[in-house]
């Protein structure tokens, strides 16, 4: 019985592991008054939730883009995470954000259409479905291309 539990635990841990990529933190413009920084990129094969998990279709993976957004005005502004598209440079395909999540030890769902309060910072984890063989290299944000720069 102990061996079965150990093998099951190792299987669960092996399938739920993410690959983490550190990026060079640069500030980009979402709009004239909202800036954002890409904090890190992760890749994985599942998204755990309180009542199960989600898996991408065959031949794909999840790409998690961690962002910090900052409102530089003294008024609340609208955010729309549908304006963040992950580009596949090989096929020229645009992949929309499937979900917006609040980063933390437990996956909490955020809204794709959101807002940011005056002078506030907001952290979000955007979840994209992306081909297995490709590495995320570019985002399209409000029709502006943002190159994702990885550290060595």
Short mmCIF file of C-alpha atoms in Angstrom, two decimals:
data_model
loop_
_atom_site.label_atom_id
_atom_site.label_comp_id
_atom_site.label_asym_id
_atom_site.label_seq_id
_atom_site.Cartn_x
_atom_site.Cartn_y
_atom_site.Cartn_z
CA UNK A 1 0.00 0.00 0.00
CA UNK A 2 2.84 2.41 0.87
CA UNK A 3 4.53 1.70 -2.46
CA UNK A 4 1.35 2.51 -4.37
CA UNK A 5 0.97 5.81 -2.50
CA UNK A 6 4.61 6.71 -3.13
CA UNK A 7 4.37 5.93 -6.85
CA UNK A 8 1.10 7.90 -7.07
CA UNK A 9 2.66 10.91 -5.32
CA UNK A 10 5.69 10.86 -7.62
CA UNK A 11 3.37 10.60 -10.65
CA UNK A 12 1.30 13.57 -9.51
CA UNK A 13 4.37 15.68 -8.81
CA UNK A 14 5.97 14.77 -12.13
CA UNK A 15 2.89 15.72 -14.16
CA UNK A 16 2.20 18.95 -12.29
CA UNK A 17 5.68 20.43 -12.56
CA UNK A 18 6.16 23.70 -14.34
CA UNK A 19 9.22 24.96 -16.19
CA UNK A 20 10.07 28.46 -14.96
CA UNK A 21 11.87 30.96 -17.17
CA UNK A 22 13.30 34.16 -15.73
CA UNK A 23 13.02 37.23 -17.92
CA UNK A 24 14.84 40.54 -18.07
CA UNK A 25 12.40 42.92 -16.33
CA UNK A 26 11.56 45.82 -18.61
CA UNK A 27 8.70 48.30 -18.42
CA UNK A 28 6.32 48.45 -21.38
CA UNK A 29 3.21 50.53 -22.08
CA UNK A 30 -0.24 49.00 -22.01
CA UNK A 31 -1.59 52.48 -22.69
CA UNK A 32 -0.31 56.03 -22.24
CA UNK A 33 -1.08 55.88 -18.53
CA UNK A 34 -0.75 52.18 -17.65
CA UNK A 35 2.62 50.43 -17.71
CA UNK A 36 3.45 46.76 -17.19
CA UNK A 37 6.41 44.50 -16.51
CA UNK A 38 6.73 40.83 -17.44
CA UNK A 39 7.96 39.18 -14.22
CA UNK A 40 8.46 35.59 -15.40
CA UNK A 41 7.17 32.94 -17.79
CA UNK A 42 6.15 29.40 -16.83
CA UNK A 43 5.16 26.42 -18.95
CA UNK A 44 3.11 23.48 -17.75
CA UNK A 45 0.68 20.74 -18.70
CA UNK A 46 -2.05 21.42 -16.14
CA UNK A 47 -3.82 24.10 -14.14
CA UNK A 48 -5.02 22.89 -10.74
CA UNK A 49 -8.25 24.23 -9.31
CA UNK A 50 -10.20 23.49 -6.16
CA UNK A 51 -12.38 20.93 -7.92
CA UNK A 52 -9.96 19.35 -10.39
CA UNK A 53 -7.56 20.46 -13.07
CA UNK A 54 -7.49 21.63 -16.66
CA UNK A 55 -5.23 20.22 -19.37
CA UNK A 56 -4.45 21.66 -22.82
CA UNK A 57 -5.35 19.78 -25.98
CA UNK A 58 -2.87 17.26 -27.38
CA UNK A 59 0.30 18.88 -28.76
CA UNK A 60 -0.13 22.01 -26.64
CA UNK A 61 0.95 23.34 -23.26
CA UNK A 62 -0.05 26.14 -20.96
CA UNK A 63 2.14 29.24 -20.96
CA UNK A 64 1.75 31.43 -17.87
CA UNK A 65 2.81 35.06 -18.27
CA UNK A 66 3.22 36.85 -14.93
CA UNK A 67 2.61 40.60 -15.18
CA UNK A 68 2.71 43.58 -12.86
CA UNK A 69 0.60 46.48 -14.11
CA UNK A 70 0.84 50.02 -12.74
CA UNK A 71 -1.70 52.82 -13.07
CA UNK A 72 0.15 56.12 -13.45
CA UNK A 73 -2.97 58.32 -13.21
CA UNK A 74 -5.10 59.49 -10.31
CA UNK A 75 -8.23 57.80 -11.64
CA UNK A 76 -9.48 54.25 -12.06
CA UNK A 77 -8.84 52.84 -15.54
CA UNK A 78 -10.16 49.92 -17.54
CA UNK A 79 -8.00 46.86 -18.30
CA UNK A 80 -8.82 44.21 -20.87
CA UNK A 81 -6.56 41.17 -20.86
CA UNK A 82 -7.99 40.20 -24.25
CA UNK A 83 -5.56 42.88 -25.49
CA UNK A 84 -2.65 40.54 -24.59
CA UNK A 85 -1.96 38.00 -27.34
CA UNK A 86 0.89 35.50 -27.36
CA UNK A 87 2.40 35.32 -30.85
CA UNK A 88 3.75 32.18 -32.47
CA UNK A 89 6.52 33.49 -34.76
CA UNK A 90 6.66 30.25 -36.77
CA UNK A 91 2.99 30.14 -37.82
CA UNK A 92 2.12 33.83 -37.23
CA UNK A 93 -0.77 32.65 -35.02
CA UNK A 94 -2.15 34.88 -32.25
CA UNK A 95 -3.12 33.06 -29.05
CA UNK A 96 -5.54 34.89 -26.75
CA UNK A 97 -5.41 34.69 -22.97
CA UNK A 98 -7.67 31.87 -21.86
CA UNK A 99 -7.77 33.01 -18.22
CA UNK A 100 -6.53 35.74 -15.96
CA UNK A 101 -5.50 34.58 -12.50
CA UNK A 102 -4.33 36.24 -9.30
CA UNK A 103 -0.81 34.88 -8.59
CA UNK A 104 -0.37 32.98 -5.35
CA UNK A 105 -0.04 29.50 -3.90
CA UNK A 106 -3.68 28.78 -4.79
CA UNK A 107 -5.00 29.46 -8.30
CA UNK A 108 -7.63 32.18 -7.98
CA UNK A 109 -9.52 33.33 -11.07
CA UNK A 110 -9.45 36.96 -12.12
CA UNK A 111 -11.51 38.70 -14.76
CA UNK A 112 -10.36 39.11 -18.35
CA UNK A 113 -12.01 42.53 -18.40
CA UNK A 114 -10.93 44.35 -15.27
CA UNK A 115 -9.83 47.71 -13.94
CA UNK A 116 -6.95 49.20 -12.00
CA UNK A 117 -7.48 51.78 -9.28
CA UNK A 118 -5.75 55.15 -9.20
CA UNK A 119 -2.02 54.90 -8.48
CA UNK A 120 -2.36 51.14 -7.89
CA UNK A 121 -0.31 48.11 -8.96
CA UNK A 122 -1.96 44.84 -9.97
CA UNK A 123 -0.30 41.45 -10.48
CA UNK A 124 -1.86 38.91 -12.81
CA UNK A 125 -1.00 35.54 -14.29
CA UNK A 126 -2.30 35.23 -17.85
CA UNK A 127 -2.81 31.67 -19.09
CA UNK A 128 -2.33 30.89 -22.78
CA UNK A 129 -2.55 27.62 -24.72
CA UNK A 130 0.53 27.36 -26.94
CA UNK A 131 2.16 24.64 -29.12
CA UNK A 132 4.47 22.23 -27.26
CA UNK A 133 7.44 22.65 -29.58
CA UNK A 134 7.47 26.46 -29.44
CA UNK A 135 8.84 28.84 -26.81
CA UNK A 136 6.95 32.05 -26.05
CA UNK A 137 8.98 34.90 -27.53
CA UNK A 138 6.53 37.71 -28.33
CA UNK A 139 3.41 39.32 -26.96
CA UNK A 140 1.11 41.59 -28.90
CA UNK A 141 -0.27 44.20 -26.49
CA UNK A 142 -2.75 46.71 -27.90
CA UNK A 143 -1.28 46.11 -31.39
CA UNK A 144 2.31 46.71 -30.17
CA UNK A 145 4.82 43.83 -30.32
CA UNK A 146 6.68 43.16 -27.07
CA UNK A 147 9.68 40.84 -27.26
CA UNK A 148 10.08 38.58 -24.24
CA UNK A 149 13.75 38.72 -23.21
CA UNK A 150 14.93 35.71 -21.21
CA UNK A 151 17.93 35.66 -18.89
CA UNK A 152 20.61 33.10 -19.65
#
